[in-house]
mmCIF file of C-alpha atoms in Angstrom:
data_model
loop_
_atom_site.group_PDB
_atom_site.id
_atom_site.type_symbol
_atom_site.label_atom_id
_atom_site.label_comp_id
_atom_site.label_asym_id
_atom_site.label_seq_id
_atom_site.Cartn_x
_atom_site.Cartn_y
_atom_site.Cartn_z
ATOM 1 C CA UNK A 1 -32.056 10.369 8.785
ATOM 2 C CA UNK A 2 -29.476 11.450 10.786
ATOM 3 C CA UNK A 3 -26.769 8.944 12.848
ATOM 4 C CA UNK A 4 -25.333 9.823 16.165
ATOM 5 C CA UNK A 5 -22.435 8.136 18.699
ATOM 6 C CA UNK A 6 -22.736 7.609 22.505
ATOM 7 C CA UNK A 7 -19.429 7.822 23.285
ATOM 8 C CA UNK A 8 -18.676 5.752 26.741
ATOM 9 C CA UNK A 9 -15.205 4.641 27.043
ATOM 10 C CA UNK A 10 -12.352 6.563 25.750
ATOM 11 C CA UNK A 11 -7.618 6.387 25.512
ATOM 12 C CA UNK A 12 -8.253 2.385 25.821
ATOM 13 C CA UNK A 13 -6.219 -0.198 23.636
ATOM 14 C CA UNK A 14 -5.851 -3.611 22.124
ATOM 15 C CA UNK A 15 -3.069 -5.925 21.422
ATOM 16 C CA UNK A 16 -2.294 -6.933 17.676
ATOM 17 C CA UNK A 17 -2.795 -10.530 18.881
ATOM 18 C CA UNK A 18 -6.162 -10.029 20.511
ATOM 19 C CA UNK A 19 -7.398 -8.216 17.545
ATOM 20 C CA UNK A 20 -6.140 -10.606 14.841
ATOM 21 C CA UNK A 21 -4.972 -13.899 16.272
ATOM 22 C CA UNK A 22 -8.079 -15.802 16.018
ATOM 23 C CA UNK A 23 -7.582 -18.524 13.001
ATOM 24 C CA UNK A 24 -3.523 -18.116 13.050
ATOM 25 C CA UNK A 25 -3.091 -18.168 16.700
ATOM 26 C CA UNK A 26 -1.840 -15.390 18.816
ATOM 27 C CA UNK A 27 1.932 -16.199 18.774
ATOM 28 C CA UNK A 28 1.675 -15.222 14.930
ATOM 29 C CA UNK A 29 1.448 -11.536 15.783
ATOM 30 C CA UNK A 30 2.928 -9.151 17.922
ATOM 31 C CA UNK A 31 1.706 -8.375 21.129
ATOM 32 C CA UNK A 32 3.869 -5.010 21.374
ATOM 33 C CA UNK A 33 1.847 -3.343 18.556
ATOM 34 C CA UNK A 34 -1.252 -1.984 20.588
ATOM 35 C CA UNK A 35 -4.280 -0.167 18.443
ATOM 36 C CA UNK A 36 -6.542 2.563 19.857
ATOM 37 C CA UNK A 37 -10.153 1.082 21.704
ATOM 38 C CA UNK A 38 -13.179 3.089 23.260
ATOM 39 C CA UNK A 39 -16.430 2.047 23.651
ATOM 40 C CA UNK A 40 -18.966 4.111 21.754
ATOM 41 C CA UNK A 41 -22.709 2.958 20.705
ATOM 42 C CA UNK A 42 -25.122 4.683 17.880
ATOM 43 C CA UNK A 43 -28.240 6.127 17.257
ATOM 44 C CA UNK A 44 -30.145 6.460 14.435
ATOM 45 C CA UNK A 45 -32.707 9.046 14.277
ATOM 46 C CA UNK A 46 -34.967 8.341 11.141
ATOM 47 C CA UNK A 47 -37.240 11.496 11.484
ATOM 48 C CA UNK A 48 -40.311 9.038 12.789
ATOM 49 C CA UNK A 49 -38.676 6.984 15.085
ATOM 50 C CA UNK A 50 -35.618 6.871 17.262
ATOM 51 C CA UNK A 51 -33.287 3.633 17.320
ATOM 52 C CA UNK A 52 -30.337 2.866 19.154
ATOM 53 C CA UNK A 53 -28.052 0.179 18.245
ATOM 54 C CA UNK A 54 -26.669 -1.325 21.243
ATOM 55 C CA UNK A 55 -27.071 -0.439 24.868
ATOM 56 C CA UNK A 56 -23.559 0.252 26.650
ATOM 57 C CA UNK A 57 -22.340 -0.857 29.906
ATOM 58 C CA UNK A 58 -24.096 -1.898 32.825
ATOM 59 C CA UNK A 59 -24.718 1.625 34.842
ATOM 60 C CA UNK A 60 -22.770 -0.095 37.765
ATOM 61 C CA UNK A 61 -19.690 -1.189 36.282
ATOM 62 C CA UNK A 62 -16.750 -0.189 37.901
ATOM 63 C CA UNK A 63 -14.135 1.670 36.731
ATOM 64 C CA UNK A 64 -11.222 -0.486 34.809
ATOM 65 C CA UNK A 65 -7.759 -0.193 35.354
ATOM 66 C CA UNK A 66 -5.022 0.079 33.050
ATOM 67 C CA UNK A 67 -2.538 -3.072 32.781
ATOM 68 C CA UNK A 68 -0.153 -2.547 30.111
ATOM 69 C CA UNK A 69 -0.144 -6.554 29.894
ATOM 70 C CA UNK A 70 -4.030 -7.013 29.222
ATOM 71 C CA UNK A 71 -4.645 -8.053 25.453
ATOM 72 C CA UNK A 72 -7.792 -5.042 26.054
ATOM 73 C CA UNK A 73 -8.170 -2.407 27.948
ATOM 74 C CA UNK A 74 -11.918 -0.779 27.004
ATOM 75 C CA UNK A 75 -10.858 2.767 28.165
ATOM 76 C CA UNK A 76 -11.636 5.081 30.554
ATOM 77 C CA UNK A 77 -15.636 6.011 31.579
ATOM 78 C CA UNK A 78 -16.522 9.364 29.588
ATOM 79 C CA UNK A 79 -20.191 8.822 31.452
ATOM 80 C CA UNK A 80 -22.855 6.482 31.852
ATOM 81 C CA UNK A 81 -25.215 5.522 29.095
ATOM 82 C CA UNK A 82 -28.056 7.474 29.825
ATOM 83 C CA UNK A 83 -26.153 10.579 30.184
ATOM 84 C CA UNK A 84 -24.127 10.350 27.248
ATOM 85 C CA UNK A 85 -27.451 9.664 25.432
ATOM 86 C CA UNK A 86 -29.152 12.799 26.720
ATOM 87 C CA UNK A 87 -26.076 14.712 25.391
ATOM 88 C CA UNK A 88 -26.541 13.598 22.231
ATOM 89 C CA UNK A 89 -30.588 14.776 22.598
ATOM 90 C CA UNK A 90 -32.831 12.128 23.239
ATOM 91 C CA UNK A 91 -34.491 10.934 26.769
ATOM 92 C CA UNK A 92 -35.092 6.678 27.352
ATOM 93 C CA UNK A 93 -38.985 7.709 26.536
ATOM 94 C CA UNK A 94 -38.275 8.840 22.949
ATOM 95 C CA UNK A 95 -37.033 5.861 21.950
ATOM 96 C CA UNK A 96 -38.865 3.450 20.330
ATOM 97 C CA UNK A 97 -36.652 0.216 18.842
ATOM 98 C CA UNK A 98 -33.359 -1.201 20.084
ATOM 99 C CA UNK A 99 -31.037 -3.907 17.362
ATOM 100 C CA UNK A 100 -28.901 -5.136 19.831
ATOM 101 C CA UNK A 101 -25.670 -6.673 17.507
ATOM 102 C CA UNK A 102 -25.011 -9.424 20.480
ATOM 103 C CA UNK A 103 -25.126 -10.587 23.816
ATOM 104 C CA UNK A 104 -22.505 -9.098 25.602
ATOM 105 C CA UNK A 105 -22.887 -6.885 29.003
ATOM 106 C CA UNK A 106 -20.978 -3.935 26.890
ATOM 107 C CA UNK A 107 -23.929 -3.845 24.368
ATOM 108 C CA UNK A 108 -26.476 -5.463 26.094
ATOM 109 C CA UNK A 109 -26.172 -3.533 29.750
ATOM 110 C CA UNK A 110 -29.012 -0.924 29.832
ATOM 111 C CA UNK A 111 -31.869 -2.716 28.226
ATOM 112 C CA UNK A 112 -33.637 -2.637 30.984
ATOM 113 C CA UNK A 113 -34.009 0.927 31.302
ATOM 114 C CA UNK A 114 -36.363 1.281 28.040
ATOM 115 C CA UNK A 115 -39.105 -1.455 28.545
ATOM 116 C CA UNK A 116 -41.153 0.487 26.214
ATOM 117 C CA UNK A 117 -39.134 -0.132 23.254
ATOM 118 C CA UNK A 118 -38.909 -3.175 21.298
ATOM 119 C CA UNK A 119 -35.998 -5.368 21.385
ATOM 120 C CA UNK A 120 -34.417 -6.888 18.361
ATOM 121 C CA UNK A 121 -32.084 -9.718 18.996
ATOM 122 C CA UNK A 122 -30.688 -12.758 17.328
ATOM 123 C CA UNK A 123 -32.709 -15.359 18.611
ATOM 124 C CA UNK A 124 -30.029 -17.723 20.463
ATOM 125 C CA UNK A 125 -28.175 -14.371 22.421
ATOM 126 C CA UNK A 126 -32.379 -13.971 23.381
ATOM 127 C CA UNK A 127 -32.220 -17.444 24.507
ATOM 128 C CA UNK A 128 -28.932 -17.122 26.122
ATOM 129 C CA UNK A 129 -29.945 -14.210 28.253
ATOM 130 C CA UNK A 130 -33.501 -15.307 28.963
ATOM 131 C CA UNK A 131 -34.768 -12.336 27.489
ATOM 132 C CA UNK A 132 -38.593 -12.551 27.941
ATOM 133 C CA UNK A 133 -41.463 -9.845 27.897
ATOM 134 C CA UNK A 134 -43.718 -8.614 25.224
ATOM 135 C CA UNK A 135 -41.186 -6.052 23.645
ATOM 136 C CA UNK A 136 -38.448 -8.577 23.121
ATOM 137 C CA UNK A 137 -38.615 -9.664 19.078
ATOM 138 C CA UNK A 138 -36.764 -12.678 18.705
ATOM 139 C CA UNK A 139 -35.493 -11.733 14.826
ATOM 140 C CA UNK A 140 -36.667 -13.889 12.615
ATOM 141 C CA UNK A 141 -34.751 -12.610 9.469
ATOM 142 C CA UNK A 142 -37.758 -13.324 7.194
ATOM 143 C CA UNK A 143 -37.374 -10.579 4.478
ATOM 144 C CA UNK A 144 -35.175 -12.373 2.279
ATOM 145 C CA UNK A 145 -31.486 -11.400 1.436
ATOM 146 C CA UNK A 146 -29.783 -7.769 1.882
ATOM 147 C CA UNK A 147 -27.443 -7.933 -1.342
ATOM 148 C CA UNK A 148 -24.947 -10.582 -0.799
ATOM 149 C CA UNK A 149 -25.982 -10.859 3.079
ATOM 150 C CA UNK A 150 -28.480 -14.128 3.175
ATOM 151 C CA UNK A 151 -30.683 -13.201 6.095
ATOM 152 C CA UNK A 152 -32.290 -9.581 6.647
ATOM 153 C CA UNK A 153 -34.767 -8.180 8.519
ATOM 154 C CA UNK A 154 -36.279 -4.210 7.494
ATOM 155 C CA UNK A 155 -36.781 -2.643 10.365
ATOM 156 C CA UNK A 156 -37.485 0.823 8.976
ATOM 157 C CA UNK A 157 -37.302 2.718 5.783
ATOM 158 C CA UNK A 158 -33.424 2.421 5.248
ATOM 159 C CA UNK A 159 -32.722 0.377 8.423
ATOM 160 C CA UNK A 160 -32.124 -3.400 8.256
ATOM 161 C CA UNK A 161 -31.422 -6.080 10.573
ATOM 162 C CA UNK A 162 -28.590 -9.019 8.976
ATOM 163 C CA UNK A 163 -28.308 -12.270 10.175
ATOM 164 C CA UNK A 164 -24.029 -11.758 11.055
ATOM 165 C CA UNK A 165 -23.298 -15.112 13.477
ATOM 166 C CA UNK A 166 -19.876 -16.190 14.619
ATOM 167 C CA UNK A 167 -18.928 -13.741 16.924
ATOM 168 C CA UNK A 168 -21.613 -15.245 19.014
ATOM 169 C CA UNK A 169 -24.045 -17.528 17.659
ATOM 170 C CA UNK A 170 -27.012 -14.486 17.651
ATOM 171 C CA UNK A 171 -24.442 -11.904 16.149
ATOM 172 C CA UNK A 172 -26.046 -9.350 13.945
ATOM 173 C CA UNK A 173 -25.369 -6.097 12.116
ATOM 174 C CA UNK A 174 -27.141 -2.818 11.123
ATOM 175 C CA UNK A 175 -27.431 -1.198 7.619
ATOM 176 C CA UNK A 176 -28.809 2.242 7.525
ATOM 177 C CA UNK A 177 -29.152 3.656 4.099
ATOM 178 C CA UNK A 178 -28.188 7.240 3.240
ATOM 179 C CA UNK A 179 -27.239 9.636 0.389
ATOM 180 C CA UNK A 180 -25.991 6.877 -1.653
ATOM 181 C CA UNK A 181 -24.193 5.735 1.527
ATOM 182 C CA UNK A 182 -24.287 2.388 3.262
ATOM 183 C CA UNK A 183 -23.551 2.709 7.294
ATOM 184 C CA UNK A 184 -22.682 -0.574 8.678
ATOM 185 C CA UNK A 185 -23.043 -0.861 12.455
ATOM 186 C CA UNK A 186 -21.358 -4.048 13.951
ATOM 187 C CA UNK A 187 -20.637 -5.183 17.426
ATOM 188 C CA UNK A 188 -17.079 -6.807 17.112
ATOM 189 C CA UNK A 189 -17.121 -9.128 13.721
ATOM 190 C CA UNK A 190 -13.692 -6.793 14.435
ATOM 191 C CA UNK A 191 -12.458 -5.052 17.110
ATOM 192 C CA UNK A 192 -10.715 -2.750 14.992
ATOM 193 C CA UNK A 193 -10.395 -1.401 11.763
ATOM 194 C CA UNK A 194 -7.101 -2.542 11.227
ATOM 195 C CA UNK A 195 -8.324 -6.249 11.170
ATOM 196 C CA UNK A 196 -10.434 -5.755 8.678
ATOM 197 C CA UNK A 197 -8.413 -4.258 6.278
ATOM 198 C CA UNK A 198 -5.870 -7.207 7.290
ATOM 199 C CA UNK A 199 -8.828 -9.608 6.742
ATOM 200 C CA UNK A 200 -8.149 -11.197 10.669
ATOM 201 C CA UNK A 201 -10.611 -12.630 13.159
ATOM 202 C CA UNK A 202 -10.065 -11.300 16.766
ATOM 203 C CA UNK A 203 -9.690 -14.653 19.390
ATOM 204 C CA UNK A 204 -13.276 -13.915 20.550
ATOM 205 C CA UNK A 205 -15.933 -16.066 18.638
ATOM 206 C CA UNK A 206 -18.526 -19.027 19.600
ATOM 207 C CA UNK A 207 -18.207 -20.090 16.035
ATOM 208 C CA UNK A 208 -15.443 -19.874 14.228
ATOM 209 C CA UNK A 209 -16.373 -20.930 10.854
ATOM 210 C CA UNK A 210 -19.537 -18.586 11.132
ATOM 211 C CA UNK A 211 -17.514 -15.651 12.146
ATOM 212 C CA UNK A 212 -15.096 -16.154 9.366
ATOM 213 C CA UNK A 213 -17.957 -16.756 7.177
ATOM 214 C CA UNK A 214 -19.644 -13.473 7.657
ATOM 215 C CA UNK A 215 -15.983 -11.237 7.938
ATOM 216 C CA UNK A 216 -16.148 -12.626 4.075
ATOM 217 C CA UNK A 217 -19.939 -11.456 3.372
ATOM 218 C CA UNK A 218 -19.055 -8.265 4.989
ATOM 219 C CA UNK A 219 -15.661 -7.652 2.992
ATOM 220 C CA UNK A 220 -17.352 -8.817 -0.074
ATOM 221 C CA UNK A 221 -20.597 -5.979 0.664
ATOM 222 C CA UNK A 222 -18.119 -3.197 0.965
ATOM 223 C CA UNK A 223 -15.645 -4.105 -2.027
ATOM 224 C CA UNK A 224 -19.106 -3.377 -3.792
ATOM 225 C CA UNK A 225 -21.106 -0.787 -2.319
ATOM 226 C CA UNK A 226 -19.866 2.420 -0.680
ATOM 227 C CA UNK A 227 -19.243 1.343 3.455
ATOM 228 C CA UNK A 228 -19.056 3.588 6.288
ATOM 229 C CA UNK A 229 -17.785 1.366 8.496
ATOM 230 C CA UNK A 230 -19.105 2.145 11.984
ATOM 231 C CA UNK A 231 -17.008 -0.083 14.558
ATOM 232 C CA UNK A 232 -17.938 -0.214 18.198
ATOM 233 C CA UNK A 233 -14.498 -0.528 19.902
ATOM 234 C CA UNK A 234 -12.316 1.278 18.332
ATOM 235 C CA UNK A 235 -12.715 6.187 17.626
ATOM 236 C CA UNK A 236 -12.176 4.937 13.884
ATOM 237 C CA UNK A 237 -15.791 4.110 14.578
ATOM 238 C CA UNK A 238 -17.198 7.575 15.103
ATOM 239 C CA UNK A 239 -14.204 9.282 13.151
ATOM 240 C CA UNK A 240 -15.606 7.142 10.470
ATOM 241 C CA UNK A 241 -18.983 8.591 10.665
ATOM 242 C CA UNK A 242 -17.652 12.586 11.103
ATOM 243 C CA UNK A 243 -15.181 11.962 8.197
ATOM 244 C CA UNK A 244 -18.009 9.959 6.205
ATOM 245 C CA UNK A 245 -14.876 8.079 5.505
ATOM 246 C CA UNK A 246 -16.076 5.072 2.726
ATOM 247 C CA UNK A 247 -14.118 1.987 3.335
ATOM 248 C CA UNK A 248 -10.927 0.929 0.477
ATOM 249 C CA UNK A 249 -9.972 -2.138 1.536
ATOM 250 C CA UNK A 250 -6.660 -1.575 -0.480
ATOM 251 C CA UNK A 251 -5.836 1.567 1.067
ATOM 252 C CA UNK A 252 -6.000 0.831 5.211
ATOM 253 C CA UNK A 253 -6.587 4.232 7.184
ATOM 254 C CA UNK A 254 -3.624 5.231 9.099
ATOM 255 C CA UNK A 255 -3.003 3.510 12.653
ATOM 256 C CA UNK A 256 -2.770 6.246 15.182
ATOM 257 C CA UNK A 257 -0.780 6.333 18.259
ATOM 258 C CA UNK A 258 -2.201 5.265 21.438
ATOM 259 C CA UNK A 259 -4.255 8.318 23.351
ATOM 260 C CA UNK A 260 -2.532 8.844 26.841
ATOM 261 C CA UNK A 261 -3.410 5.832 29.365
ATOM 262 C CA UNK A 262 -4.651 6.701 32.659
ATOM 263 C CA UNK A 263 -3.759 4.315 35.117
ATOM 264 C CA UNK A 264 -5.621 3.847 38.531
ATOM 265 C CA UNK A 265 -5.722 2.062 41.766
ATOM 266 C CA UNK A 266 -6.646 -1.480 41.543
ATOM 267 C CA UNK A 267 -10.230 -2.223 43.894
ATOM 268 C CA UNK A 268 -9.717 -6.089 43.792
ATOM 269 C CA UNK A 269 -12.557 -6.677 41.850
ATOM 270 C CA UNK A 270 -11.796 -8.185 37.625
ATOM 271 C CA UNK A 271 -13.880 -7.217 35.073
ATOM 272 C CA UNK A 272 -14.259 -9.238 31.497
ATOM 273 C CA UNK A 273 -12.838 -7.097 28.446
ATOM 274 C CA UNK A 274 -14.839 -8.929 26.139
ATOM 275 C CA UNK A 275 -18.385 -8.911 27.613
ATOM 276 C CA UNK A 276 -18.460 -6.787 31.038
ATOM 277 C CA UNK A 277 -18.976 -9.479 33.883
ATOM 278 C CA UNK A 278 -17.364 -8.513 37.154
ATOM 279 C CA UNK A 279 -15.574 -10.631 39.033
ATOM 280 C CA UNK A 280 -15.964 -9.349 42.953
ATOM 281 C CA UNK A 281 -14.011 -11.179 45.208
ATOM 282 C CA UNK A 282 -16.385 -10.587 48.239
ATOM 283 C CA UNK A 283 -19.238 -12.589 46.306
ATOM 284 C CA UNK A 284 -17.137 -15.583 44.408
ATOM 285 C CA UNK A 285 -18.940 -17.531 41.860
ATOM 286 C CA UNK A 286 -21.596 -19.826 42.948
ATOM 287 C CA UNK A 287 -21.655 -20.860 39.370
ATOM 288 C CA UNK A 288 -18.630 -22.629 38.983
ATOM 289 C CA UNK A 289 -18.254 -23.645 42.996
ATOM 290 C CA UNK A 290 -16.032 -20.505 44.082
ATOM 291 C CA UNK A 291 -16.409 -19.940 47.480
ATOM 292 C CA UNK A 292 -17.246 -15.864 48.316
ATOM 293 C CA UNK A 293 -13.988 -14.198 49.792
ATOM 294 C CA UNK A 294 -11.724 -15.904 46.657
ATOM 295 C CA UNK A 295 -9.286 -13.472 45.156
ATOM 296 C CA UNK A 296 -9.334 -13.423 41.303
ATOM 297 C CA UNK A 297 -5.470 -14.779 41.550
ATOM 298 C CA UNK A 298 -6.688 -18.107 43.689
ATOM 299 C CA UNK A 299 -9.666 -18.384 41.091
ATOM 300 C CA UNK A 300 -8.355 -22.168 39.343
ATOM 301 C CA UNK A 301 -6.689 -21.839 36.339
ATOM 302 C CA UNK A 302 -9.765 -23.022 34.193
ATOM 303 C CA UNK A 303 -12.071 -20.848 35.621
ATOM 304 C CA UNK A 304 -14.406 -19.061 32.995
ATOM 305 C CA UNK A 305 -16.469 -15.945 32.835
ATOM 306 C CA UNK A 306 -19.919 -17.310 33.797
ATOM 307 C CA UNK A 307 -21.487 -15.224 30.995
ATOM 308 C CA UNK A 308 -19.077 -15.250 27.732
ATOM 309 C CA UNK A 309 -17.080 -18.273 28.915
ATOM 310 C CA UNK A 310 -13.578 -16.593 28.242
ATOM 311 C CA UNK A 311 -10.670 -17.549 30.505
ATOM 312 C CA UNK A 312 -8.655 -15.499 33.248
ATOM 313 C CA UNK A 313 -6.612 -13.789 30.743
ATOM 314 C CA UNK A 314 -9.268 -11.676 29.600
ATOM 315 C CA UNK A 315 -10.242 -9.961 32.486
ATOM 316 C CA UNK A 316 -8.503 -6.643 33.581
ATOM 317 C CA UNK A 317 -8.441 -5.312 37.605
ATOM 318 C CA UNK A 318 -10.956 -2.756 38.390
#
């Protein structure tokens, strides 16, 4: 087996109050101490079969630009997701399952270029996005429990597919099982590493007791089995998986300084940190009655993101 990263977005950050203000509140921590984000995805190469775990950004996403006031900033583009996949070795026909973590557009935004492979989803983020078509497998979790994990699904020698819900309320996780090793592959049950060692929830969840619930199952897993911890927003993710770095929840790794931030010229158009949706002015949102021509600033102050429901604050210019 071997395990690979599709690195995306790179030199992004997060606010300590994004990434750990969830159950406390965000006024509990401090919004000056900023941790290192990316956007990277995985595949894992079994020997018969070629898997990716998550699906990157929509091809036509436009660049982001840096705000040192956003809670998130995902980074700069390092290339699209087909081309960082090819660099990494493998074309959209050689690939023949996809365990998509959760709903978002930032792990959920190339599907549609392999409709060969099947699809492996939570079954309410399927229902959510209307997913329909012969090689979408609504999971059912019906192999019984992975260790202390309840709900699992094999999906290959080694491979499994856990029932993780909270984040959203299809949230999932990978295990891959190697050399005595355990890699865990997660969406955001955190956003970094740092909150798990501190135990936080980030502020982003459709269920809070469910996303606390299975931060718990997945501390409990690695106090007991030997965790590479493979994170999807933030390098520890892939320096995890170079380093083969096993999780010790009572010795955090070291939080690095930020990478240098490049900072760009805004287009007018918003995009969502959390889930990818852009906001273009020229269109509005015939969802929510927003006439086309509305700048994000005259959007009303409850105005959501049509497709992860988060409010204004959330979204960074393009």
């Amino acid at each position: 087996m071997q395990i690979k990263v599709v690195k995306l977005y790179e030199k992004g950050f997060m606010t300590q109050p994004f990434a750990m203000g969830g159950e406390e509140g965000q006024d509990k921590f401090d919004k000056n101490v900023k941790y290192r984000s990316s956007l990277q995805n995985y595949v894992i190469d079994t020997g018969d079969e070629v898997i990716l775990v998550d699906t990157g950004m929509p091809e036509n996403t436009p660049e982001f630009k840096a705000d040192p006031d956003s809670t998130i900033y995902i980074g700069s583009k390092i290339k699209n997701y087909l081309d960082a996949l090819a660099e990494v070795g493998y074309k959209p026909s050689q690939i023949s399952k996809i365990l998509v973590t959760h709903k978002h557009e930032d792990h959920t935004g190339m599907l549609a270029a392999f409709p060969k492979a099947k699809v492996y989803i939570g079954r309410e983020d399927a229902d959510a996005m209307n997913l329909t078509g012969g090689n979408i497998v609504r999971a059912d979790f019906s192999d019984g429990p992975y260790y202390n994990f309840p709900h699992s699904q094999k999906i290959a020698e080694g491979v499994y597919f856990i029932k993780a819900c909270g984040h959203t309320r299809g949230n999932s996780l990978i295990m891959a099982e190697k050399d005595g090793l355990f890699f865990m592959f997660h969406g955001d049950i955190t956003y970094t590493d740092e909150a798990l060692y501190a135990n936080k929830l980030s502020i982003v969840y459709e269920d809070q007791a469910a996303a606390r619930e299975t931060l718990n199952q997945v501390r409990t897993f690695i106090q007991n089995h030997p965790t590479v911890y493979l994170s999807t927003h933030t390098p520890l993710g892939y320096e995890n998986l170079e380093a083969l770095r096993v999780v010790d929840l009572n010795r955090p790794t070291e939080t690095l300084p930020l990478d240098e931030i490049v900072y760009t010229t805004a287009s007018g158009k918003y995009v969502c940190s959390v889930c990818g949706y852009v906001y273009d002015p020229d269109l509005g949102d015939s969802t929510q009655n927003v006439d086309p021509g509305t700048s994000f600033a005259d959007l009303p102050a409850d105005w959501r993101c049509p497709l992860c429901r988060q409010g204004k604050d959330k979204f960074n210019p393009a």
